[in-house]
XYZ file of C-alpha atoms in Angstrom:
693
model
C 0.000 0.000 0.000
C 1.547 3.009 -0.957
C 2.659 5.315 1.892
C 0.667 8.553 2.218
C 2.689 11.832 2.846
C 1.631 13.970 5.875
C 0.399 17.407 4.627
C 0.917 19.164 8.019
C 4.323 18.475 9.398
C 3.742 20.770 12.349
C 3.049 19.084 15.631
C 0.278 21.569 16.245
C -3.015 20.204 15.199
C -4.663 21.885 12.248
C -7.544 24.184 13.125
C -10.120 25.775 10.802
C -10.432 29.715 11.445
C -12.669 30.970 8.662
C -15.947 31.190 10.469
C -14.609 32.821 13.662
C -12.433 35.356 11.814
C -15.363 36.457 9.726
C -17.439 36.968 12.854
C -14.612 38.936 14.558
C -14.059 41.254 11.508
C -17.717 42.252 11.410
C -17.655 43.147 15.101
C -14.490 45.255 14.853
C -15.723 47.044 11.752
C -18.819 48.186 13.591
C -16.801 49.296 16.592
C -14.325 51.255 14.491
C -17.151 52.931 12.562
C -18.840 53.961 15.784
C -15.558 55.267 17.131
C -14.994 57.310 13.942
C -18.435 58.849 14.162
C -17.819 59.699 17.798
C -14.431 61.289 17.046
C -15.930 63.299 14.160
C -18.769 64.416 16.428
C -16.346 65.465 19.167
C -14.156 67.330 16.685
C -17.167 69.117 15.242
C -18.303 70.117 18.715
C -14.767 71.270 19.476
C -14.520 73.394 16.368
C -17.906 74.957 17.044
C -16.897 75.554 20.658
C -13.627 77.158 19.533
C -15.409 79.395 17.049
C -18.248 80.391 19.332
C -16.908 80.138 22.867
C -13.212 79.614 23.114
C -11.954 81.813 20.257
C -11.020 85.248 21.646
C -13.598 87.956 20.938
C -10.872 90.565 20.421
C -8.183 90.441 17.772
C -5.406 93.024 17.720
C -5.050 94.443 14.208
C -2.446 97.164 14.712
C -0.361 98.235 17.708
C 1.254 101.597 18.336
C 3.393 102.716 21.252
C 0.491 103.275 23.654
C -2.664 102.409 21.687
C -3.885 99.674 19.415
C -6.714 98.859 17.030
C -8.854 95.866 17.943
C -11.449 93.940 15.944
C -14.399 92.903 18.146
C -15.837 89.903 16.379
C -19.256 89.733 18.030
C -20.182 93.407 17.767
C -18.606 93.959 14.327
C -16.687 96.918 15.757
C -13.263 98.443 15.439
C -12.078 99.612 18.842
C -9.085 101.790 19.674
C -7.814 101.110 23.193
C -4.679 101.566 25.211
C -2.332 98.590 24.969
C -3.101 97.829 28.611
C -6.834 97.779 27.689
C -7.676 100.054 30.623
C -9.067 102.868 28.429
C -11.229 102.879 25.311
C -10.813 105.874 23.027
C -13.495 105.073 20.470
C -15.695 102.246 19.239
C -16.631 102.223 15.538
C -19.498 100.022 14.409
C -18.746 98.771 10.886
C -21.449 96.095 10.831
C -23.270 97.948 8.074
C -20.652 96.764 5.588
C -21.446 93.336 4.155
C -23.797 90.950 5.963
C -24.116 91.859 9.665
C -25.502 88.379 10.456
C -22.272 86.654 9.408
C -19.425 86.620 11.899
C -16.243 87.810 10.235
C -12.971 86.907 11.950
C -11.269 89.927 10.324
C -7.790 88.728 11.193
C -6.234 87.938 7.821
C -3.964 90.902 7.122
C -3.187 91.102 3.421
C -0.509 93.727 4.191
C 1.263 91.475 6.698
C 4.719 92.555 5.529
C 4.071 96.067 6.884
C 3.381 96.199 10.621
C 1.849 99.691 10.365
C -0.790 98.737 7.785
C -3.776 96.444 7.692
C -5.600 95.393 4.515
C -8.655 93.223 4.120
C -11.468 92.531 1.668
C -14.734 92.548 3.535
C -17.338 90.029 2.410
C -16.500 90.796 -1.257
C -18.229 94.143 -0.744
C -15.507 96.582 0.292
C -11.768 96.744 0.669
C -10.426 98.340 3.826
C -6.959 99.727 4.359
C -5.850 101.064 7.736
C -2.518 102.841 8.259
C -0.987 103.749 11.606
C 1.202 106.821 12.071
C 2.907 107.480 15.405
C 4.016 110.993 16.385
C 6.372 110.619 19.331
C 6.852 114.386 19.702
C 3.162 115.105 20.335
C 2.444 111.668 21.823
C -0.404 111.062 19.397
C -1.235 108.125 17.144
C -3.398 108.398 14.047
C -5.240 105.623 12.205
C -6.073 106.500 8.594
C -8.999 104.410 7.356
C -10.126 103.978 3.766
C -13.138 101.888 2.803
C -13.359 101.350 -0.955
C -16.421 99.615 -2.445
C -15.714 96.638 -4.679
C -18.943 97.074 -6.658
C -21.023 100.037 -7.803
C -23.837 101.426 -5.661
C -22.350 100.101 -2.407
C -23.309 102.162 0.644
C -20.559 102.407 3.268
C -21.506 103.408 6.791
C -19.419 103.659 9.973
C -20.962 104.663 13.300
C -19.093 106.146 16.277
C -20.416 105.214 19.699
C -21.396 107.898 22.222
C -21.130 105.498 25.159
C -18.931 107.160 27.803
C -17.746 109.741 25.238
C -18.923 113.341 24.862
C -18.623 114.470 21.228
C -18.152 117.983 19.844
C -17.815 119.551 16.393
C -19.536 118.740 13.118
C -22.110 121.333 12.134
C -24.392 123.918 13.686
C -27.990 122.828 14.109
C -31.210 124.443 15.205
C -31.103 124.187 18.992
C -27.340 123.774 19.307
C -26.143 121.553 22.155
C -22.757 121.087 23.824
C -21.767 118.311 23.517
C -23.666 117.048 20.439
C -24.754 113.808 22.179
C -28.307 115.090 22.700
C -28.819 116.011 19.048
C -30.901 114.107 16.518
C -30.382 114.341 12.773
C -31.674 112.048 10.068
C -29.100 110.778 7.593
C -28.598 113.593 5.061
C -25.853 115.270 2.996
C -23.300 116.869 5.286
C -23.380 120.340 3.719
C -24.307 123.811 4.936
C -27.956 124.704 4.427
C -30.069 127.692 5.415
C -31.705 126.688 8.708
C -34.584 129.070 8.018
C -35.543 127.030 4.967
C -34.350 123.689 6.327
C -34.727 123.683 10.142
C -33.698 120.017 10.416
C -30.569 120.467 8.296
C -26.996 121.415 9.065
C -26.065 125.072 9.349
C -22.953 127.160 9.696
C -20.308 126.683 10.939
C -19.593 123.232 9.506
C -16.372 121.247 9.408
C -15.646 117.578 8.823
C -14.156 117.276 12.276
C -15.405 115.592 15.450
C -13.736 115.610 18.861
C -14.349 113.118 21.673
C -13.796 113.670 25.390
C -11.842 110.397 25.638
C -8.991 112.027 23.716
C -10.028 111.114 20.177
C -10.366 113.253 17.032
C -12.067 112.198 13.794
C -11.124 114.052 10.603
C -13.092 113.155 7.474
C -11.685 113.570 3.968
C -12.821 116.988 2.641
C -13.267 116.140 -1.033
C -15.571 113.104 -0.957
C -19.387 113.450 -0.788
C -20.555 112.563 2.708
C -23.773 112.002 4.624
C -24.172 112.315 8.388
C -26.779 111.075 10.825
C -26.954 111.522 14.606
C -28.872 109.214 16.959
C -29.285 110.987 20.295
C -27.045 109.569 23.031
C -26.212 106.521 20.927
C -23.989 107.262 17.933
C -23.238 109.461 14.967
C -22.731 107.841 11.576
C -20.679 108.697 8.500
C -22.073 107.330 5.258
C -20.820 107.410 1.691
C -23.011 108.096 -1.322
C -23.663 104.986 -3.448
C -22.768 105.727 -7.044
C -21.307 104.353 -10.263
C -18.011 105.981 -9.300
C -17.503 103.679 -6.280
C -16.818 106.574 -3.914
C -14.786 105.613 -0.839
C -15.330 106.498 2.806
C -12.148 108.040 4.183
C -11.340 109.385 7.615
C -8.511 109.581 10.142
C -8.855 108.826 13.845
C -6.208 110.364 16.124
C -5.853 109.520 19.816
C -3.955 111.402 22.504
C -3.656 111.541 26.275
C -6.748 113.762 26.682
C -9.331 115.807 24.785
C -7.239 118.991 24.696
C -4.190 117.210 23.296
C -6.356 115.477 20.686
C -7.797 118.827 19.587
C -4.378 120.432 19.308
C -3.151 117.529 17.170
C -6.231 117.868 14.940
C -5.526 121.594 14.543
C -2.131 120.796 13.062
C -3.722 118.500 10.495
C -6.551 120.925 9.702
C -4.307 123.990 9.372
C -3.217 123.890 5.753
C -3.003 127.685 5.568
C -1.676 130.434 7.811
C -4.360 132.106 9.912
C -5.178 135.776 9.262
C -6.939 138.249 11.530
C -9.946 140.271 10.356
C -10.280 143.975 11.104
C -10.440 143.980 14.914
C -11.829 147.521 14.879
C -15.251 145.871 14.551
C -14.859 144.373 18.041
C -15.107 147.837 19.593
C -18.380 148.771 17.893
C -21.901 147.530 18.666
C -23.952 146.591 15.606
C -27.479 148.025 15.373
C -30.036 146.573 12.979
C -32.025 149.224 11.110
C -35.656 148.127 11.016
C -36.945 150.155 8.088
C -39.968 149.051 6.089
C -39.700 151.640 3.321
C -39.798 151.654 -0.463
C -37.233 154.220 -1.613
C -33.648 155.290 -1.091
C -34.484 158.729 0.340
C -36.725 157.095 2.942
C -33.894 154.745 3.912
C -31.666 157.798 4.355
C -34.263 159.458 6.529
C -34.563 156.354 8.705
C -30.774 156.197 8.983
C -30.531 159.793 10.169
C -33.369 159.343 12.646
C -31.871 156.146 14.082
C -28.383 157.646 14.305
C -29.758 160.675 16.169
C -31.520 158.386 18.644
C -28.320 156.501 19.371
C -26.582 159.794 20.124
C -29.496 161.082 22.195
C -29.439 157.965 24.366
C -25.641 158.218 24.714
C -25.030 154.753 23.274
C -21.817 155.817 21.586
C -20.479 155.069 18.148
C -21.732 151.937 16.432
C -22.410 150.296 13.094
C -25.917 150.540 11.626
C -26.715 147.400 9.651
C -28.888 147.502 6.548
C -30.641 144.454 5.136
C -30.431 143.582 1.445
C -33.652 145.405 0.563
C -32.472 148.689 2.099
C -29.065 148.224 0.478
C -30.727 147.808 -2.923
C -32.798 150.958 -2.420
C -29.694 152.956 -1.520
C -27.863 151.432 -4.471
C -30.638 152.498 -6.837
C -30.608 155.962 -5.288
C -26.854 156.131 -5.800
C -27.388 155.318 -9.470
C -30.001 158.063 -9.769
C -27.697 160.477 -7.975
C -24.813 159.823 -10.372
C -27.053 160.401 -13.370
C -28.454 163.592 -11.858
C -24.953 164.946 -11.187
C -24.068 164.496 -14.834
C -27.173 166.517 -15.753
C -26.565 169.101 -13.012
C -29.911 168.329 -11.375
C -31.421 167.388 -8.031
C -29.785 169.539 -5.374
C -31.529 167.460 -2.668
C -29.834 164.276 -3.756
C -26.513 166.076 -4.019
C -26.978 167.300 -0.444
C -28.216 164.027 1.103
C -25.697 161.470 -0.132
C -22.752 162.863 1.888
C -24.874 162.426 5.032
C -24.991 158.681 4.376
C -21.235 158.649 3.958
C -20.818 160.245 7.384
C -22.607 157.318 9.044
C -20.890 154.055 9.927
C -23.064 151.524 8.128
C -22.876 147.946 6.958
C -24.659 146.796 3.833
C -25.967 143.357 2.919
C -25.411 141.705 -0.450
C -26.084 138.280 -1.889
C -25.018 136.433 -5.052
C -28.660 136.423 -6.249
C -30.086 138.668 -8.956
C -33.769 139.013 -9.783
C -34.841 137.797 -13.218
C -36.903 140.972 -13.595
C -33.867 143.249 -13.317
C -32.222 145.145 -16.154
C -28.830 143.590 -15.340
C -30.121 140.071 -15.917
C -31.839 140.885 -19.219
C -28.736 142.705 -20.383
C -26.616 139.621 -19.661
C -28.845 137.526 -21.908
C -28.421 140.021 -24.724
C -24.690 140.697 -24.487
C -23.717 137.025 -24.098
C -22.735 137.046 -20.440
C -25.309 134.457 -19.350
C -22.320 132.416 -18.118
C -22.201 134.883 -15.195
C -25.025 132.847 -13.626
C -25.119 129.217 -12.568
C -26.310 127.487 -15.727
C -26.709 124.210 -17.546
C -26.228 123.637 -21.287
C -29.372 122.974 -23.285
C -29.691 119.528 -24.830
C -30.349 120.742 -28.351
C -28.078 123.696 -29.086
C -25.651 123.547 -26.172
C -26.456 127.112 -25.117
C -26.280 127.950 -21.428
C -29.603 128.184 -19.620
C -29.437 129.888 -16.183
C -30.837 127.792 -13.343
C -33.761 129.544 -11.665
C -34.281 129.658 -7.909
C -36.101 131.688 -5.274
C -34.503 134.164 -2.919
C -36.452 136.331 -0.500
C -39.670 135.400 -2.295
C -38.488 136.389 -5.772
C -37.359 134.360 -8.784
C -33.631 134.816 -9.183
C -30.456 133.540 -10.754
C -27.273 132.948 -8.760
C -23.803 134.264 -9.472
C -21.445 131.762 -11.080
C -18.742 132.101 -8.480
C -16.287 130.082 -10.597
C -16.482 132.473 -13.565
C -13.727 135.144 -13.337
C -15.798 137.614 -15.333
C -18.782 137.177 -13.020
C -16.593 137.629 -9.941
C -15.072 140.818 -11.402
C -18.558 142.162 -12.138
C -19.622 141.460 -8.551
C -16.485 143.046 -7.056
C -16.958 146.133 -9.244
C -20.492 146.420 -7.901
C -19.220 146.253 -4.301
C -16.468 148.748 -5.059
C -18.960 151.192 -6.536
C -21.122 150.972 -3.425
C -18.122 151.445 -1.153
C -17.058 154.511 -3.086
C -20.436 156.217 -3.069
C -21.890 155.093 0.263
C -18.675 155.063 2.231
C -19.526 151.887 4.124
C -16.758 149.786 5.652
C -18.654 146.603 6.494
C -20.242 144.245 3.971
C -22.336 141.211 4.853
C -22.541 138.434 2.270
C -25.472 136.088 2.642
C -27.044 133.440 0.437
C -24.063 131.127 0.040
C -25.791 128.220 1.786
C -27.172 125.221 -0.039
C -26.458 123.774 -3.469
C -28.648 125.174 -6.214
C -28.120 122.161 -8.472
C -28.594 119.394 -5.915
C -31.710 121.063 -4.485
C -33.304 120.670 -7.918
C -31.954 117.130 -8.475
C -29.461 118.414 -11.053
C -25.889 117.194 -11.357
C -23.599 120.066 -10.318
C -20.230 120.815 -11.915
C -17.441 119.099 -10.016
C -16.053 122.430 -8.783
C -19.433 123.245 -7.182
C -20.303 119.896 -5.607
C -21.516 119.827 -2.005
C -20.947 123.166 -0.279
C -17.951 124.284 -2.341
C -19.908 127.396 -3.333
C -19.396 128.758 0.193
C -15.655 128.174 -0.035
C -15.472 130.105 -3.309
C -17.669 132.855 -1.864
C -15.276 133.161 1.090
C -12.458 133.769 -1.393
C -14.508 136.579 -2.933
C -15.284 137.978 0.532
C -11.579 138.085 1.322
C -10.988 140.148 -1.813
C -13.655 142.625 -0.675
C -11.751 143.292 2.550
C -11.066 142.178 6.112
C -14.293 143.762 7.416
C -16.522 141.376 5.461
C -19.094 139.247 7.279
C -20.194 135.843 6.020
C -23.397 134.084 7.047
C -21.812 130.670 6.479
C -18.413 129.172 7.052
C -16.818 125.897 6.006
C -13.100 125.317 5.410
C -12.562 129.085 5.735
C -11.748 129.637 9.430
C -8.221 130.767 8.517
C -9.461 133.675 6.378
C -9.688 137.282 7.702
C -13.490 137.241 7.853
C -16.285 137.498 10.378
C -18.982 134.828 10.528
C -22.518 135.538 11.692
C -24.216 133.103 14.050
C -27.497 131.462 13.127
C -30.513 133.579 14.253
C -32.203 132.358 17.445
C -35.699 132.458 18.896
C -36.621 135.238 21.309
C -37.197 132.999 24.326
C -35.442 131.035 27.082
C -35.528 127.684 25.278
C -32.682 125.628 23.761
C -33.693 127.308 20.489
C -33.205 130.717 22.101
C -31.035 132.024 24.920
C -29.813 128.603 26.034
C -28.262 128.032 22.593
C -25.957 131.078 22.727
C -23.090 129.509 24.696
C -23.227 126.090 22.937
C -23.134 127.959 19.600
C -20.207 130.069 20.775
C -18.192 127.021 21.867
C -19.079 125.152 18.667
C -17.900 127.994 16.402
C -14.646 128.605 18.229
C -13.787 124.901 18.462
C -13.995 124.787 14.656
C -11.786 127.875 14.391
C -14.419 130.584 13.829
C -13.456 132.904 16.684
C -14.428 136.188 15.067
C -18.169 135.850 14.978
C -21.110 138.187 14.996
C -23.524 136.634 17.514
C -27.248 136.830 17.062
C -28.833 140.058 18.285
C -29.593 140.609 21.952
C -32.971 139.020 22.622
C -32.911 136.914 19.417
C -33.866 137.892 15.870
C -35.292 134.788 14.189
C -38.910 135.978 14.182
C -38.021 139.537 13.207
C -40.247 140.868 15.997
C -39.113 143.223 18.744
C -38.313 141.718 22.134
C -40.764 142.637 24.874
C -39.407 140.427 27.692
C -37.232 142.828 29.699
C -35.599 140.097 31.783
C -34.724 138.104 28.657
C -33.181 141.199 27.062
C -31.027 141.881 30.144
C -29.791 138.309 30.591
C -29.004 138.093 26.864
C -27.183 141.451 27.031
C -25.044 140.141 29.902
C -23.814 137.242 27.757
C -23.347 139.371 24.634
C -21.095 141.778 26.542
C -18.464 139.028 26.739
C -18.746 137.919 23.103
C -16.625 139.335 20.250
C -19.322 141.779 19.121
C -22.548 143.047 20.688
C -25.357 143.228 18.138
C -28.890 144.565 18.552
C -32.131 143.936 16.710
C -34.404 145.438 19.363
C -33.289 148.931 20.457
C -33.005 149.120 24.275
C -35.348 152.128 24.448
C -38.071 149.927 22.947
C -37.642 146.962 25.298
C -37.873 148.598 28.695
C -37.490 151.623 30.914
C -34.378 153.530 31.958
C -32.965 150.408 33.664
C -32.519 148.669 30.319
C -30.903 151.731 28.734
C -28.532 152.202 31.665
C -27.524 148.539 31.629
C -26.961 148.692 27.859
C -24.576 151.631 28.293
C -22.835 149.843 31.183
C -22.260 146.578 29.325
C -21.164 148.248 26.090
C -18.557 150.144 28.118
C -17.524 146.966 29.961
C -17.169 145.124 26.677
C -14.867 147.822 25.323
C -12.882 148.185 28.557
C -12.402 144.574 29.670
C -13.362 142.137 26.916
C -11.947 143.527 23.668
C -8.353 143.857 24.972
C -8.580 140.259 26.173
C -9.831 139.072 22.773
C -7.028 140.933 21.010
C -4.492 139.314 23.355
C -5.685 135.777 22.683
C -6.201 136.511 18.995
C -2.420 136.552 18.681
C -2.252 133.129 20.342
C -4.943 131.821 17.982
C -3.005 133.110 14.998
C 0.140 131.289 16.134
C -1.273 128.043 17.568
C -4.921 127.757 16.520
C -6.039 127.563 20.162
C -9.571 128.990 20.443
C -10.123 132.370 22.070
C -13.325 131.178 23.734
C -12.771 127.854 25.461
C -14.854 125.142 27.147
C -14.350 124.207 30.784
C -12.341 121.094 29.901
C -9.615 123.240 28.342
C -8.136 123.866 31.811
C -9.032 120.447 33.224
C -9.095 118.021 30.256
C -9.256 114.874 32.392
C -12.135 116.021 34.590
C -15.391 114.324 33.427
C -17.466 117.037 35.144
C -16.252 119.594 32.597
C -17.252 117.575 29.532
C -20.949 118.493 29.625
C -20.944 122.055 31.043
C -22.847 124.099 28.448
C -23.650 127.332 30.315
C -20.144 128.571 31.180
C -17.171 129.553 29.027
C -13.608 130.784 29.291
C -11.958 133.735 27.570
C -8.444 132.487 27.132
C -7.131 130.844 30.278
C -7.865 133.658 32.682
C -11.549 134.665 32.711
C -14.526 132.392 33.444
C -18.014 133.673 32.603
C -21.107 132.013 34.088
C -24.289 133.865 32.998
C -27.838 133.098 34.079
C -29.870 131.400 31.325
C -32.976 130.383 33.299
C -36.034 132.618 33.487
C -36.586 134.129 36.941
C -33.317 132.804 38.372
C -31.133 135.028 40.576
C -28.730 132.234 41.510
C -27.093 129.335 39.716
C -24.649 126.446 40.142
C -21.078 127.163 39.026
C -18.175 124.761 38.585
C -14.632 126.141 38.777
C -12.245 123.832 36.872
C -9.148 122.601 38.653
C -5.721 123.169 37.200
C -3.591 123.878 40.249
C -4.843 127.457 40.600
C -7.568 129.512 42.292
C -10.494 131.641 41.079
C -11.521 135.086 42.316
C -15.018 136.515 41.981
C -14.710 139.831 40.122
C -17.671 141.257 42.044
C -16.847 140.536 45.691
C -13.184 139.396 45.472
C -13.930 136.033 47.093
C -11.322 133.384 46.289
C -12.106 129.709 45.610
C -9.931 126.691 44.905
C -10.085 125.015 41.510
C -12.433 122.053 41.451
C -14.944 123.858 43.688
C -18.645 123.420 42.988
C -20.597 126.541 43.963
C -24.218 125.633 44.528
C -26.947 128.287 44.268
C -24.375 131.038 43.859
C -26.128 134.446 43.908
C -26.270 136.263 40.534
C -28.705 139.221 40.701
C -30.561 140.317 37.562
C -28.205 143.185 36.785
C -25.030 141.091 37.191
C -23.193 138.225 35.539
C -20.870 135.877 37.432
C -17.267 136.442 36.317
C -14.235 134.773 37.904
C -10.608 135.702 37.354
C -7.901 133.066 37.460
C -5.235 133.440 40.136
C -1.961 131.497 40.040
């Protein structure tokens, strides 16, 4: 029998594994799958936790020497803080760019090679570039921010928080407040408008500059169309205009140790030109409004003589008698008649009367408007000088068609301020009036608003926004340093006076209570040489009958650059009002004007305002940030008038700066930082304190 070979030489018995291995593999596969799902689930939870909970809410974008820019992921805000994070300068809500419901980490710096720049493309909507500049000499750091839309018709909007920050600057409004935190303004073009026609708009003075009490200054690019909105006690917002041109939103944020230092740094950036003084002779003279409702030049002359005689009879001294535009036009027409009559050797009365006008110190009022029913306008259409008026070319023949508007209830055209021939014609007209009327002071009104944009017309590039006012200020400077403008923007360095917005004749925030906030607003923006509204208010045009209101208003006006009157004191009250008017005019000339002239030199050199808020002497004292019924003249005189009806006492805060204050009435001395409660201020007095070292 053949021998059979053993197939398994191993001593270990052969075992069959197939069935058990198959069962084990199925079990392990299920376990491994479950483990994988669990690990994936845990990782997902971890990532979500890291994104939502564990990831830091703040990301540092840029760091300076003492401050840094932070991105707050949850609130969609850019925040400038100290590096130690113990002080917040400003919080800027940029959540309006892109989708505010999507959390953006905002940490990928596309300019990572440069430690002083940050670049990022936001949600494929806008590109942002932020540059940091450190000035070690002034201990300030400035963040220049540019938002550029990626697509057409993108609306860019950045909002600055008012939480724990008092804000100043911007534009005048009806019912001016100091600070601006209590104001409300719907989003609208940030240009100067006539508050009589547009009470909810922005008035003069206006600058693209905002100052925060935390030591922050915001300077907005001057050449880009801008809209502004203010939400009371919450925020103010800068917004670009959506357009085919993809206009950017540009501004610079500077931070410093306190509000005063921030303002002084901003002044250096705002001061592109040397500052010039206007004719300070005007500070010594009260301005008297001539209320003449007449219809001819000779009647205006008669009213002038009568009013001038009354001023002398009541011993109110030398002053300037102000004529409105209607009276100026009547005198101008009379001057024309007089010149013609002299050539014919006629009219002895006119020859005799005109020199009497030249003996008076008057101011006239002119505007860039011309009635369409006047000979001058019709002549311009005939002789081919229609380009002297703001015009648009016709679609068919390309001829210029003047744009019509209304001014003082009449249909008018407006001077093309960019046309050299038109400007020369206007200056010749002013020169002729100066030669034949002998007036020194000229008020230019009517520069507010944009004639094209008000009628939904596209303006020339040189006249976009409120550039008309800037050009008009150039013309005013050529007229002389005694010219008064009713609007000011980007012209605070020019040798001009600016008139305050007219106020209501009452005790409200639209009336007396707005005088000091308006004063501080103007001077902060550089407009120190201002003509305040008339004693008692002039908005309604009616005479003031409230004797107490007249006196309290007079007491404030005596410490302002110029005292102006709409209501003559002999109309408002008895001998008490007349006597007080004489007293405060004399006090203004004796005490206030020399002080203004002293600090005018400082303003010319440094830009520091002549009239200063309480925080100027104590810039780290939060109490001073909201005081709106006191002001300083320079660093040495504190004025605290009464602005409440029936009050004969008031609370006064004396800022601390390592010095004392002396009451000018009773010589009492108080330490800085003292709060005087219910301090007596009788009706015929105003609380004035002199600084003592």
